[in-house]
Coordinates of C-alpha atoms and ligand atoms in Angstrom, one line a residue:
Chain F
M16 CA 28.9 23.0 67.8
I17 CA 29.6 22.0 64.2
T18 CA 26.9 22.7 61.7
V19 CA 26.5 20.3 58.7
T20 CA 24.5 20.3 55.5
I21 CA 23.9 17.0 53.9
L22 CA 23.4 16.7 50.1
G23 CA 22.0 13.5 48.8
A24 CA 19.4 11.1 50.3
G25 CA 20.8 7.6 49.6
N26 CA 22.4 5.0 51.9
V27 CA 25.3 7.0 53.1
A28 CA 23.4 10.3 53.5
T29 CA 20.7 8.7 55.5
H30 CA 23.1 6.9 57.9
L31 CA 25.1 10.1 58.3
Y32 CA 22.0 12.1 59.0
K33 CA 20.9 9.7 61.8
A34 CA 24.3 9.6 63.3
F35 CA 24.8 13.4 63.3
T36 CA 21.3 13.9 64.8
K37 CA 22.3 11.6 67.7
A38 CA 25.6 13.3 68.3
N39 CA 25.9 16.0 71.0
N40 CA 27.9 18.6 69.3
V41 CA 26.7 18.4 65.7
T42 CA 23.7 20.1 64.2
V43 CA 22.3 19.2 60.8
S44 CA 21.3 22.6 59.6
Q45 CA 19.8 21.4 56.3
W46 CA 19.3 18.3 54.2
Y47 CA 19.2 18.7 50.4
N48 CA 18.3 16.3 47.7
R49 CA 17.5 16.9 44.0
S50 CA 14.0 15.5 44.7
L51 CA 12.2 16.0 48.0
K52 CA 10.6 12.6 48.0
P53 CA 13.1 10.6 50.1
L54 CA 13.4 13.6 52.5
N55 CA 9.7 14.2 53.2
H56 CA 9.8 11.6 56.0
Y57 CA 12.2 13.8 58.0
K58 CA 10.6 17.3 57.3
N59 CA 9.4 17.7 60.9
E60 CA 12.9 17.1 62.2
V61 CA 15.2 19.0 59.9
D62 CA 15.0 21.8 57.2
I63 CA 14.8 20.0 53.9
T64 CA 15.2 21.5 50.4
D65 CA 15.5 20.6 46.8
D66 CA 16.8 24.1 45.8
L67 CA 20.5 24.8 45.8
N68 CA 19.8 28.5 46.0
H69 CA 18.1 28.0 49.3
L70 CA 21.1 26.4 51.0
K71 CA 22.0 28.0 54.3
E72 CA 25.3 28.7 55.9
A73 CA 27.0 25.7 57.5
D74 CA 30.5 24.7 58.6
V75 CA 30.6 21.6 56.4
Y76 CA 28.7 20.5 53.3
I77 CA 28.7 16.8 52.7
L78 CA 28.1 15.6 49.2
A79 CA 26.8 12.0 49.7
V80 CA 25.7 11.6 46.1
S81 CA 26.6 9.1 43.4
D82 CA 30.3 9.2 42.3
D83 CA 29.4 10.6 38.9
A84 CA 27.3 13.4 40.4
V85 CA 30.0 14.8 42.7
A86 CA 31.9 17.1 40.3
E87 CA 28.8 18.7 38.8
L88 CA 27.0 19.2 42.1
S89 CA 30.0 20.8 43.6
E90 CA 30.2 23.2 40.7
K91 CA 26.5 24.2 41.0
L92 CA 26.8 25.1 44.7
P93 CA 26.2 28.9 44.8
F94 CA 28.9 29.8 47.3
E95 CA 32.6 29.5 47.7
N96 CA 35.4 29.2 50.3
K97 CA 33.4 26.8 52.4
I98 CA 34.4 23.2 53.4
V99 CA 32.8 20.9 50.8
V100 CA 33.6 17.1 51.0
H101 CA 32.4 14.0 49.2
T102 CA 32.1 10.6 50.7
S103 CA 33.5 8.4 47.9
G104 CA 36.3 5.9 48.0
S105 CA 37.3 6.4 44.4
V106 CA 36.5 10.0 43.4
N107 CA 39.5 12.4 43.4
V108 CA 39.4 15.2 45.9
H109 CA 40.3 17.5 43.0
D110 CA 37.1 16.6 41.2
L111 CA 35.4 18.9 43.6
D112 CA 35.1 22.5 42.2
K113 CA 38.2 24.5 43.3
K114 CA 36.1 27.4 44.5
H115 CA 35.6 25.3 47.7
N116 CA 37.8 24.2 50.6
R117 CA 37.8 20.7 49.3
G118 CA 38.0 17.4 51.2
V119 CA 36.9 13.8 51.5
F120 CA 35.0 12.2 54.3
Y121 CA 35.0 8.5 53.2
P122 CA 33.2 6.0 55.5
L123 CA 35.0 2.7 55.0
Q124 CA 32.0 0.4 55.4
S125 CA 29.2 -1.2 53.4
F126 CA 25.9 0.7 53.9
S127 CA 22.5 -0.4 53.0
K128 CA 19.4 1.6 54.0
T129 CA 17.7 -1.0 56.1
A130 CA 20.6 -2.4 58.1
Q131 CA 21.5 -0.7 61.4
L132 CA 25.1 0.3 61.7
D133 CA 27.1 1.6 64.6
F134 CA 29.6 4.2 63.5
A135 CA 32.1 2.9 66.0
N136 CA 32.5 0.2 63.2
V137 CA 32.9 2.7 60.4
P138 CA 36.4 4.1 60.1
I139 CA 36.3 7.6 58.4
C140 CA 39.1 8.3 56.0
I141 CA 39.7 12.0 55.8
E142 CA 41.6 14.0 53.2
T143 CA 41.7 17.8 52.9
V144 CA 43.3 20.1 50.4
N145 CA 43.7 22.8 53.1
K146 CA 45.5 21.3 56.1
P147 CA 43.5 23.2 58.8
D148 CA 40.2 21.8 57.6
Y149 CA 41.3 18.4 58.8
H150 CA 40.6 19.2 62.4
I151 CA 36.9 20.1 61.9
L152 CA 36.3 16.9 59.8
K153 CA 38.1 14.9 62.4
A154 CA 35.9 16.4 65.1
L155 CA 32.9 15.5 63.1
A156 CA 33.9 11.9 62.7
L157 CA 34.7 11.6 66.4
A158 CA 31.4 13.1 67.3
I159 CA 29.6 10.1 65.8
G160 CA 32.0 7.7 67.4
S161 CA 34.0 6.7 64.4
P162 CA 37.7 5.9 64.3
V163 CA 39.5 8.5 62.1
K164 CA 42.4 8.2 59.7
K165 CA 44.1 10.7 57.6
V166 CA 44.4 9.1 54.2
N167 CA 45.7 10.5 50.9
S168 CA 44.1 9.9 47.5
D169 CA 46.3 7.0 46.5
Q170 CA 45.8 5.3 49.9
R171 CA 42.0 5.8 49.6
Q172 CA 42.0 4.3 46.2
V173 CA 43.8 1.1 47.3
L174 CA 41.5 0.9 50.4
H175 CA 38.5 1.1 48.1
L176 CA 40.0 -1.6 45.8
A177 CA 40.9 -3.8 48.8
A178 CA 37.4 -3.3 50.1
V179 CA 36.2 -4.9 46.8
F180 CA 38.3 -7.9 47.5
V181 CA 37.3 -8.4 51.2
N182 CA 33.7 -7.4 50.8
N183 CA 32.3 -8.0 47.3
F184 CA 34.5 -10.9 46.3
T185 CA 34.3 -12.5 49.7
N186 CA 30.5 -12.2 49.5
Q187 CA 30.7 -13.9 46.1
L188 CA 32.6 -16.8 47.7
Y189 CA 29.8 -17.1 50.2
R190 CA 27.4 -17.2 47.3
I191 CA 29.4 -20.0 45.6
G192 CA 29.4 -21.9 49.0
H193 CA 25.7 -21.4 49.0
E194 CA 25.3 -22.8 45.5
I195 CA 27.6 -25.8 46.1
T196 CA 25.9 -26.9 49.3
E197 CA 22.3 -26.4 48.1
S198 CA 23.1 -28.4 45.0
E199 CA 23.5 -31.5 47.2
G200 CA 20.7 -30.7 49.5
A201 CA 23.2 -29.7 52.2
E202 CA 22.5 -26.6 54.3
F203 CA 24.4 -23.4 53.8
D204 CA 23.4 -22.4 57.3
L205 CA 25.9 -24.9 58.7
L206 CA 28.7 -22.8 57.2
K207 CA 27.6 -19.5 58.9
P208 CA 29.5 -20.0 62.1
L209 CA 32.7 -20.8 60.1
I210 CA 32.2 -17.7 58.0
L211 CA 31.9 -15.6 61.2
E212 CA 34.9 -17.3 62.7
T213 CA 37.0 -16.7 59.6
A214 CA 36.3 -13.0 59.8
K215 CA 36.9 -12.8 63.6
K216 CA 40.2 -14.7 63.4
I217 CA 42.0 -12.0 61.4
Q218 CA 40.9 -9.2 63.8
D219 CA 43.9 -10.3 65.9
L220 CA 45.9 -12.5 63.5
S221 CA 47.4 -11.6 60.1
P222 CA 45.6 -13.3 57.2
Y223 CA 49.0 -14.9 56.4
K224 CA 49.2 -16.6 59.8
A225 CA 45.5 -17.5 59.8
Q226 CA 45.6 -19.5 56.6
T227 CA 44.9 -23.3 56.8
G228 CA 43.5 -25.9 54.4
P229 CA 44.4 -28.2 51.6
A230 CA 46.0 -25.6 49.3
K231 CA 48.3 -24.4 52.0
R232 CA 49.2 -28.0 53.0
N233 CA 49.5 -28.9 49.3
D234 CA 47.2 -31.9 50.0
K235 CA 47.1 -33.1 46.4
K236 CA 44.5 -35.9 47.1
T237 CA 41.9 -33.4 48.6
L238 CA 42.6 -30.8 45.9
K239 CA 42.0 -33.4 43.2
K240 CA 38.9 -34.7 44.9
H241 CA 37.4 -31.2 45.2
L242 CA 38.0 -30.4 41.5
S243 CA 36.3 -33.6 40.6
I244 CA 33.2 -32.7 42.7
L245 CA 32.9 -29.2 41.1
N246 CA 31.0 -29.4 37.9
N247 CA 30.6 -25.7 37.3
Q248 CA 33.5 -24.5 35.2
D249 CA 33.6 -21.0 36.7
H250 CA 33.8 -22.5 40.2
K251 CA 36.5 -24.8 39.0
A252 CA 38.5 -21.9 37.6
I253 CA 38.1 -19.9 40.9
Y254 CA 39.1 -23.0 42.9
N255 CA 42.3 -23.4 40.7
L256 CA 43.2 -19.7 40.8
L257 CA 42.8 -19.2 44.5
T258 CA 44.5 -22.5 45.3
K259 CA 47.5 -21.3 43.2
S260 CA 47.4 -17.9 44.9
I261 CA 47.6 -19.5 48.4
Q262 CA 50.4 -21.8 47.3
K263 CA 52.4 -18.9 45.9
T264 CA 51.9 -17.0 49.1
H265 CA 52.9 -19.8 51.4
N266 CA 55.1 -22.2 49.4
G267 CA 56.6 -19.8 46.8
R268 CA 55.2 -22.2 44.2
Chain P
M2 CA 26.7 -40.9 81.1
I3 CA 28.5 -41.3 77.8
T4 CA 32.0 -42.6 77.9
V5 CA 34.4 -41.5 75.2
T6 CA 37.9 -42.4 74.1
I7 CA 39.8 -39.9 72.1
L8 CA 42.5 -41.0 69.6
G9 CA 44.9 -38.3 68.3
A10 CA 46.2 -35.2 70.0
G11 CA 46.0 -32.5 67.4
N12 CA 43.8 -29.5 67.1
V13 CA 40.4 -31.3 66.9
A14 CA 41.3 -33.9 69.6
T15 CA 42.4 -31.2 72.0
H16 CA 39.3 -29.0 71.6
L17 CA 37.1 -32.0 71.9
Y18 CA 38.9 -33.2 75.0
K19 CA 38.4 -29.8 76.7
A20 CA 34.7 -29.6 75.7
F21 CA 33.9 -33.2 76.8
T22 CA 35.7 -32.6 80.1
K23 CA 33.5 -29.6 80.8
A24 CA 30.3 -31.4 79.8
N25 CA 28.1 -32.8 82.5
N26 CA 27.1 -36.2 81.1
V27 CA 30.3 -37.1 79.3
T28 CA 33.4 -38.8 80.6
V29 CA 36.6 -39.1 78.7
S30 CA 37.7 -42.5 79.8
Q31 CA 41.0 -42.5 77.9
W32 CA 43.1 -40.4 75.6
Y33 CA 45.3 -42.2 73.1
N34 CA 48.1 -40.8 70.9
R35 CA 50.8 -42.7 69.0
S36 CA 53.3 -40.6 71.0
L37 CA 52.7 -39.6 74.6
K38 CA 54.4 -36.2 74.4
P39 CA 51.4 -34.0 73.6
L40 CA 49.3 -35.8 76.2
N41 CA 51.7 -35.6 79.1
H42 CA 50.3 -32.2 80.0
Y43 CA 47.0 -33.9 80.8
K44 CA 48.2 -37.0 82.6
N45 CA 46.9 -36.0 86.0
E46 CA 43.4 -35.4 84.6
V47 CA 42.8 -38.3 82.3
D48 CA 44.1 -41.8 81.6
I49 CA 46.6 -41.4 78.7
T50 CA 48.2 -44.1 76.6
D51 CA 50.2 -44.7 73.5
D52 CA 49.4 -48.4 73.4
L53 CA 46.4 -49.6 71.4
N54 CA 46.4 -52.8 73.4
H55 CA 45.7 -50.9 76.6
L56 CA 42.5 -49.3 75.2
K57 CA 39.7 -49.6 77.7
E58 CA 36.0 -50.1 77.1
A59 CA 34.1 -46.9 76.0
D60 CA 30.8 -46.1 74.3
V61 CA 32.4 -44.1 71.5
Y62 CA 35.9 -44.0 70.1
I63 CA 36.7 -40.8 68.3
L64 CA 39.6 -41.0 65.7
A65 CA 40.7 -37.3 65.5
V66 CA 43.8 -38.1 63.5
S67 CA 45.1 -37.0 60.1
D68 CA 42.8 -38.0 57.2
D69 CA 45.4 -40.4 55.9
A70 CA 45.7 -42.2 59.2
V71 CA 42.0 -42.9 59.7
A72 CA 41.7 -46.2 57.8
E73 CA 44.9 -47.8 59.1
L74 CA 44.2 -46.8 62.8
S75 CA 40.7 -48.1 62.6
E76 CA 42.0 -51.4 61.4
K77 CA 44.6 -51.7 64.2
L78 CA 42.0 -51.2 66.9
P79 CA 42.0 -54.5 68.8
F80 CA 38.2 -54.8 69.3
E81 CA 35.0 -54.9 67.2
N82 CA 31.3 -53.9 67.2
K83 CA 32.0 -50.7 69.1
I84 CA 31.1 -47.2 67.8
V85 CA 34.1 -45.8 66.0
V86 CA 33.9 -42.4 64.3
H87 CA 36.3 -40.1 62.5
T88 CA 36.1 -36.3 62.5
S89 CA 37.0 -35.6 58.9
G90 CA 35.1 -33.6 56.3
S91 CA 36.4 -35.6 53.4
V92 CA 37.2 -39.2 54.5
N93 CA 34.5 -41.7 53.6
V94 CA 32.7 -43.4 56.4
H95 CA 33.5 -46.7 54.7
D96 CA 37.2 -46.1 55.1
L97 CA 36.8 -47.1 58.7
D98 CA 37.3 -50.8 59.2
K99 CA 34.0 -52.7 58.8
K100 CA 34.5 -54.6 62.0
H101 CA 33.3 -51.4 63.8
N102 CA 30.0 -49.7 64.1
R103 CA 31.1 -46.9 61.8
G104 CA 30.3 -43.2 61.9
V105 CA 31.4 -39.6 61.4
F106 CA 31.5 -36.8 63.9
Y107 CA 32.6 -33.9 61.7
P108 CA 32.9 -30.5 63.5
L109 CA 32.4 -27.9 60.8
Q110 CA 34.7 -25.2 62.0
S111 CA 38.3 -24.1 61.7
F112 CA 40.3 -25.2 64.7
S113 CA 43.7 -24.1 65.8
K114 CA 45.3 -25.2 69.0
T115 CA 45.7 -21.7 70.6
A116 CA 42.4 -20.0 69.8
Q117 CA 39.4 -20.5 72.2
L118 CA 36.3 -21.9 70.5
D119 CA 32.8 -22.2 71.9
F120 CA 31.2 -25.4 70.6
A121 CA 27.9 -23.5 70.3
N122 CA 29.6 -22.2 67.1
V123 CA 30.6 -25.6 65.9
P124 CA 27.9 -27.5 64.0
I125 CA 28.5 -31.2 64.3
C126 CA 27.7 -33.2 61.1
I127 CA 26.8 -36.7 62.0
E128 CA 26.7 -39.8 59.8
T129 CA 26.3 -43.4 61.0
V130 CA 26.3 -46.7 59.1
N131 CA 23.9 -48.2 61.7
K132 CA 20.9 -46.0 62.3
P133 CA 20.6 -46.4 66.1
D134 CA 24.1 -45.1 66.6
Y135 CA 23.0 -41.7 65.5
H136 CA 21.3 -41.0 68.8
I137 CA 24.3 -41.5 71.0
L138 CA 26.4 -39.3 68.7
K139 CA 23.8 -36.7 68.7
A140 CA 23.6 -36.7 72.5
L141 CA 27.4 -36.3 72.6
A142 CA 27.2 -33.3 70.3
L143 CA 24.4 -31.7 72.3
A144 CA 26.3 -32.3 75.6
I145 CA 29.0 -29.9 74.4
G146 CA 26.4 -27.4 73.2
S147 CA 26.9 -27.9 69.5
P148 CA 24.1 -27.7 66.9
V149 CA 23.7 -31.1 65.3
K150 CA 22.9 -32.1 61.7
K151 CA 22.5 -35.5 60.1
V152 CA 24.6 -35.3 56.9
N153 CA 25.3 -38.1 54.4
S154 CA 28.7 -38.6 52.8
D155 CA 27.9 -36.6 49.6
Q156 CA 26.6 -33.7 51.6
R157 CA 29.6 -33.7 53.9
Q158 CA 31.9 -33.6 51.0
V159 CA 30.3 -30.6 49.5
L160 CA 30.2 -28.9 52.9
H161 CA 33.9 -29.5 53.2
L162 CA 34.4 -28.1 49.7
A163 CA 32.2 -25.1 50.4
A164 CA 34.2 -24.6 53.6
V165 CA 37.3 -24.2 51.5
F166 CA 35.6 -21.4 49.6
V167 CA 34.2 -19.5 52.5
N168 CA 37.2 -20.1 54.8
N169 CA 40.5 -20.7 53.0
F170 CA 39.7 -18.7 49.9
T171 CA 38.1 -15.9 51.8
N172 CA 41.1 -15.7 54.0
Q173 CA 43.3 -15.4 50.9
L174 CA 41.2 -12.5 49.7
Y175 CA 41.9 -10.9 53.1
R176 CA 45.6 -11.6 52.5
I177 CA 45.4 -9.9 49.1
G178 CA 43.6 -6.9 50.7
H179 CA 46.5 -6.8 53.2
E180 CA 49.1 -6.8 50.4
I181 CA 47.3 -4.2 48.3
T182 CA 46.8 -1.7 51.2
E183 CA 50.3 -2.1 52.7
S184 CA 51.9 -1.6 49.3
E185 CA 50.6 2.0 49.4
G186 CA 51.3 2.5 53.1
A187 CA 47.5 2.3 53.9
E188 CA 46.4 0.4 56.9
F189 CA 44.8 -3.0 56.5
D190 CA 43.3 -2.5 60.0
L191 CA 40.9 0.0 58.5
L192 CA 39.3 -2.9 56.6
K193 CA 38.7 -5.1 59.6
P194 CA 35.3 -3.6 60.6
L195 CA 34.1 -4.1 56.9
I196 CA 35.4 -7.7 57.0
L197 CA 33.4 -8.4 60.1
E198 CA 30.3 -6.7 58.8
T199 CA 30.5 -8.7 55.5
A200 CA 30.4 -11.9 57.5
K201 CA 27.7 -10.7 59.8
K202 CA 25.5 -9.5 57.0
I203 CA 24.9 -13.0 55.5
Q204 CA 23.9 -14.4 58.9
D205 CA 20.4 -13.1 58.1
L206 CA 20.6 -12.2 54.4
S207 CA 21.4 -14.5 51.5
P208 CA 24.8 -13.8 49.9
Y209 CA 22.8 -13.2 46.7
K210 CA 20.9 -10.3 48.3
A211 CA 23.9 -9.0 50.2
Q212 CA 26.0 -8.4 47.1
T213 CA 26.9 -4.8 46.3
G214 CA 29.8 -3.0 44.5
P215 CA 31.1 -2.1 41.1
A216 CA 30.9 -5.6 39.6
K217 CA 27.2 -6.0 40.4
R218 CA 26.5 -2.4 39.3
N219 CA 28.6 -3.1 36.2
D220 CA 30.3 0.2 36.9
K221 CA 32.8 0.1 34.0
K222 CA 34.7 3.2 35.0
T223 CA 35.6 1.8 38.5
L224 CA 36.3 -1.7 37.2
K225 CA 38.8 -0.2 34.7
K226 CA 40.4 2.0 37.3
H227 CA 40.8 -0.9 39.7
L228 CA 42.5 -3.0 37.1
S229 CA 44.9 -0.2 36.3
I230 CA 45.9 0.1 40.0
L231 CA 46.6 -3.6 40.4
N232 CA 50.1 -4.4 39.2
N233 CA 50.3 -8.0 40.5
Q234 CA 49.2 -10.2 37.6
D235 CA 47.7 -12.8 39.9
H236 CA 45.6 -10.2 41.7
K237 CA 44.4 -8.9 38.3
A238 CA 43.4 -12.4 37.3
I239 CA 41.5 -12.9 40.5
Y240 CA 39.8 -9.5 40.1
N241 CA 38.7 -10.4 36.6
L242 CA 37.5 -13.8 37.4
L243 CA 35.5 -12.9 40.5
T244 CA 34.0 -9.8 38.8
K245 CA 32.8 -12.0 36.0
S246 CA 31.4 -14.5 38.5
I247 CA 29.4 -11.7 40.2
Q248 CA 28.2 -10.4 36.9
K249 CA 27.1 -13.9 35.8
T250 CA 25.2 -14.4 39.1
H251 CA 23.5 -11.0 39.0
N252 CA 23.2 -9.9 35.4
G253 CA 23.4 -13.2 33.5
R254 CA 26.3 -11.9 31.6
Ligands
NAP25 N1 26.8 2.5 49.9 C1 28.0 2.3 50.4 O1 28.2 1.3 51.0 C2 29.1 3.4 50.4 C3 30.2 3.3 51.2 C4 31.2 4.3 51.2 C5 31.1 5.3 50.4 N2 30.0 5.4 49.5 C6 29.9 6.6 48.6 O2 28.9 7.5 49.1 C7 28.3 8.2 48.0 C8 26.8 7.9 48.0 O3 26.6 6.5 47.9 P1 25.2 5.9 48.3 O4 25.4 4.4 48.5 O5 24.6 6.6 49.5 O6 24.4 6.1 47.0 P2 22.8 6.0 46.7 O7 22.2 5.3 47.8 O8 22.7 5.4 45.3 O9 22.3 7.5 46.6 C9 22.8 8.4 45.7 C10 22.3 9.7 46.0 O10 22.9 10.6 45.0 C11 21.8 11.4 44.4 N3 22.2 11.7 43.0 C12 22.5 10.9 42.0 N4 22.8 11.5 40.9 C13 22.7 12.9 41.2 C14 22.8 14.1 40.5 N5 23.2 14.0 39.2 N6 22.6 15.2 41.1 C15 22.3 15.2 42.4 N7 22.1 14.2 43.2 C16 22.3 13.0 42.6 C17 20.6 10.5 44.4 O11 19.5 11.4 44.3 P3 18.0 10.7 44.1 O12 17.5 10.3 45.5 O13 17.2 11.9 43.6 O14 18.2 9.6 43.1 C18 20.7 9.9 45.8 O15 20.2 10.7 46.8 C19 29.0 7.6 46.7 O16 30.1 8.5 46.4 C20 29.6 6.3 47.2 O17 30.7 5.9 46.4 C21 29.0 4.5 49.5
NAP26 N1 41.8 -28.6 62.0 C1 40.6 -28.3 61.7 O1 40.2 -27.1 61.5 C2 39.6 -29.5 61.4 C3 38.2 -29.2 61.3 C4 37.4 -30.2 61.1 C5 37.8 -31.5 60.9 N2 39.2 -31.8 61.0 C6 39.6 -33.2 60.8 O2 40.0 -33.7 62.1 C7 41.1 -34.7 61.9 C8 42.2 -34.2 62.8 O3 42.6 -32.9 62.3 P1 43.6 -32.0 63.2 O4 43.5 -30.6 62.6 O5 43.3 -32.2 64.7 O6 45.0 -32.6 62.9 P2 46.4 -32.3 63.5 O7 46.3 -31.2 64.5 O8 47.4 -32.3 62.4 O9 46.7 -33.6 64.4 C9 46.8 -34.9 63.7 C10 46.8 -36.0 64.8 O10 46.8 -37.2 64.1 C11 47.9 -38.0 64.6 N3 48.4 -38.9 63.5 C12 48.9 -38.5 62.3 N4 49.2 -39.6 61.6 C13 49.0 -40.7 62.4 C14 49.2 -42.1 62.2 N5 49.6 -42.6 61.1 N6 48.7 -42.9 63.2 C15 48.2 -42.4 64.4 N7 48.1 -41.1 64.6 C16 48.4 -40.2 63.6 C17 48.9 -37.1 65.0 O11 49.8 -37.7 65.9 P3 51.2 -37.0 66.4 O12 50.8 -36.0 67.5 O13 51.9 -38.2 67.0 O14 51.8 -36.4 65.2 C18 48.1 -36.0 65.7 O15 47.7 -36.3 67.0 C19 41.3 -34.7 60.4 O16 40.6 -35.8 59.9 C20 40.8 -33.4 59.9 O17 40.4 -33.5 58.6 C21 40.1 -30.8 61.2

C-alpha cells in the first residue's frame, strides 16, 4: 500500500485524487489546499485540511499547485526527508526545497476539471533526485494505469514545449478552421472527422510520412487560390509560414 | 439500384470503388483509367477499361482524377446529358464540360491508398447545377454510410482551405513536435495520447472554449523560456506567430 498526500485542488489534483481513490494499492491519506472550499465536497471521503502543520505522515507528497507556487509551498512544508514531487512540465526539480527527497510526477495530458480522463491515456514522466525514489513513483503511476517514463529535466522541458505545439497551437488551427468556415456559412462540424483522422493517422505513422496536401505537392495554383480567399492578414501569415515549413521539411526548399 | 462508373484509379477512386461494391443498392458498372495497370487487380470483379469510347451507360459518372485533369476528361467523354461529377474540394463545378449534368461529390477526408477508412467518417459535400440531380447523389452518399451536406462552391472552397489548416498544418505541428522531442532524446510517442485528446476534445467543445496553455494565460515566464529552448529559427517564428494568434483570439491583444 502506498500512502499519498495531495496538495492543491485544481485540475490535476482533482483528477489524481479520483484516480488514486479508485486504485487498489494506493491510499490518499490527506488532501490539502490553502482554502478548504474546493475540498469540502470530498470531506466525507478523505481527511481534508488547509493547515500545513496538520499534515500527516505519507509515503509521497504531491504538489499539484500552480507552477509559481511550487518552490514556496515546498519550503513551507514542516518536515524533511520525505518524497515531495511537483506535477509541472516546466518547473525545475531543484526548485523544490532541498530538505526533501525531490522528484517530478508530470502527467503529459491536458486536464480540465469537467472532462473525464482515463489515466491509461496519461503518460507520467518521472524524475527523481534520489535514484531509489523512482520505484515508488513508478508504482504509483502504474497503480492508476498510466504508462511511465523516466524523463530528465531537459527532456521534460522539450516535451512541455512540444505539447504546446501539438495541443495549444493545433487547437488554434482548429479555431482558425472554425472562423474560415463559419465566415462563409459552411459548417465547421464537417471538418471534425478529418481532425480526428489526422490525429489517429500519426498514432502509427510518422508525421513526416503522414503529410499530404498542396504545400507538400508544391501545387502553386491551389496555394495561390487559398491565399486569395484568406482576407485575414494573420491567417495569411500563418498559411505562408506553415506552407514554407512543410516545403522545407519535404522539398528542402 | 444506382449504377456508377468510376473514372480514375487513385486514392479516392479506389476507396469509393470499395465502398460502392459493399453497398446494397449501388452497382459499379465500369471502372475506367487512362492506363489499365492499377485496375488489373480488380478485373475479375468489375468491367475495366482504358478506352473512353467503350464507356457504358450509367446513372452517375464520377471523375476521381487529379484536379488538373477534370476539365479535359469531362470534355472528352463521348456522351451528354448524363450526371457527371468530380470529387475535388477546389475545382469549380463549371470546369466540367457543360454538355453534362454537372455536379460535385467531394469527400471531406484525407485518403491514402493503404489506410482503411469507414465512410461514416467521410462527410460528402454535394453540389449540383441541376437541382433534381442532388437526390441521386445524396442517395449514393447515404448508400455508403456517409453524412451528406449540400455545399455551394464558395463553401466548398473554404472547407478545402480550412482542411489545409486542420489537416496539413496540424500535421506539420506534429512534425515539429517530433523534431523538438527527438532532438533531446525524448520520445515523441509520449505526446500521442495528448494529440488524440486534443482532437477528441473539440468534437463536443468549440476550439475557442478548448484552448489552454501559456499563450492564452499570457504566462510570460513560460513563453520566454520556450523561445529560449527553440534554436530552429523557423520553429521560433511559428511559436511567435501562433502565440500572437491565440492572444488575439482570447485577449484581444
Ligand atoms: N492543467 C493541465 O492540463 C496540466 C497538465 C500537466 C501538468 N500541469 C501542472 O500541474 C500543476 C497544477 O496545474 P492545474 O491545472 O491543476 O492548476 P489549477 O487548476 O490552476 O490549480 C492550481 C492549484 O494551485 C493552488 N495554488 C495556487 N497558488 C498557490 C499558492 N501560492 N499556495 C498554495 N496553493 C496555491 C490553487 O489553490 P486555490 O484553489 O486556493 O486557488 C489550486 O488549488 C501545475 O504545475 C501545472 O503546470 C497541469
Ligand atoms: N486524396 C485525398 O485525400 C482527396 C480527398 C478529397 C478529394 N480529393 C480529390 O479527388 C481527386 C483525386 O484525388 P486522388 O488523391 O485520388 O488522386 P491520385 O491518387 O493522385 O490519383 C489521380 C488519378 O487521376 C488520374 N489522372 C491524372 N491525370 C490524368 C489525366 N490527364 N487524364 C486522365 N486521368 C488522369 C491518374 O491516372 P494514372 O493512374 O494513370 O496516373 C489517377 O488515377 C482530386 O480531384 C482530389 O482533389 C482527394
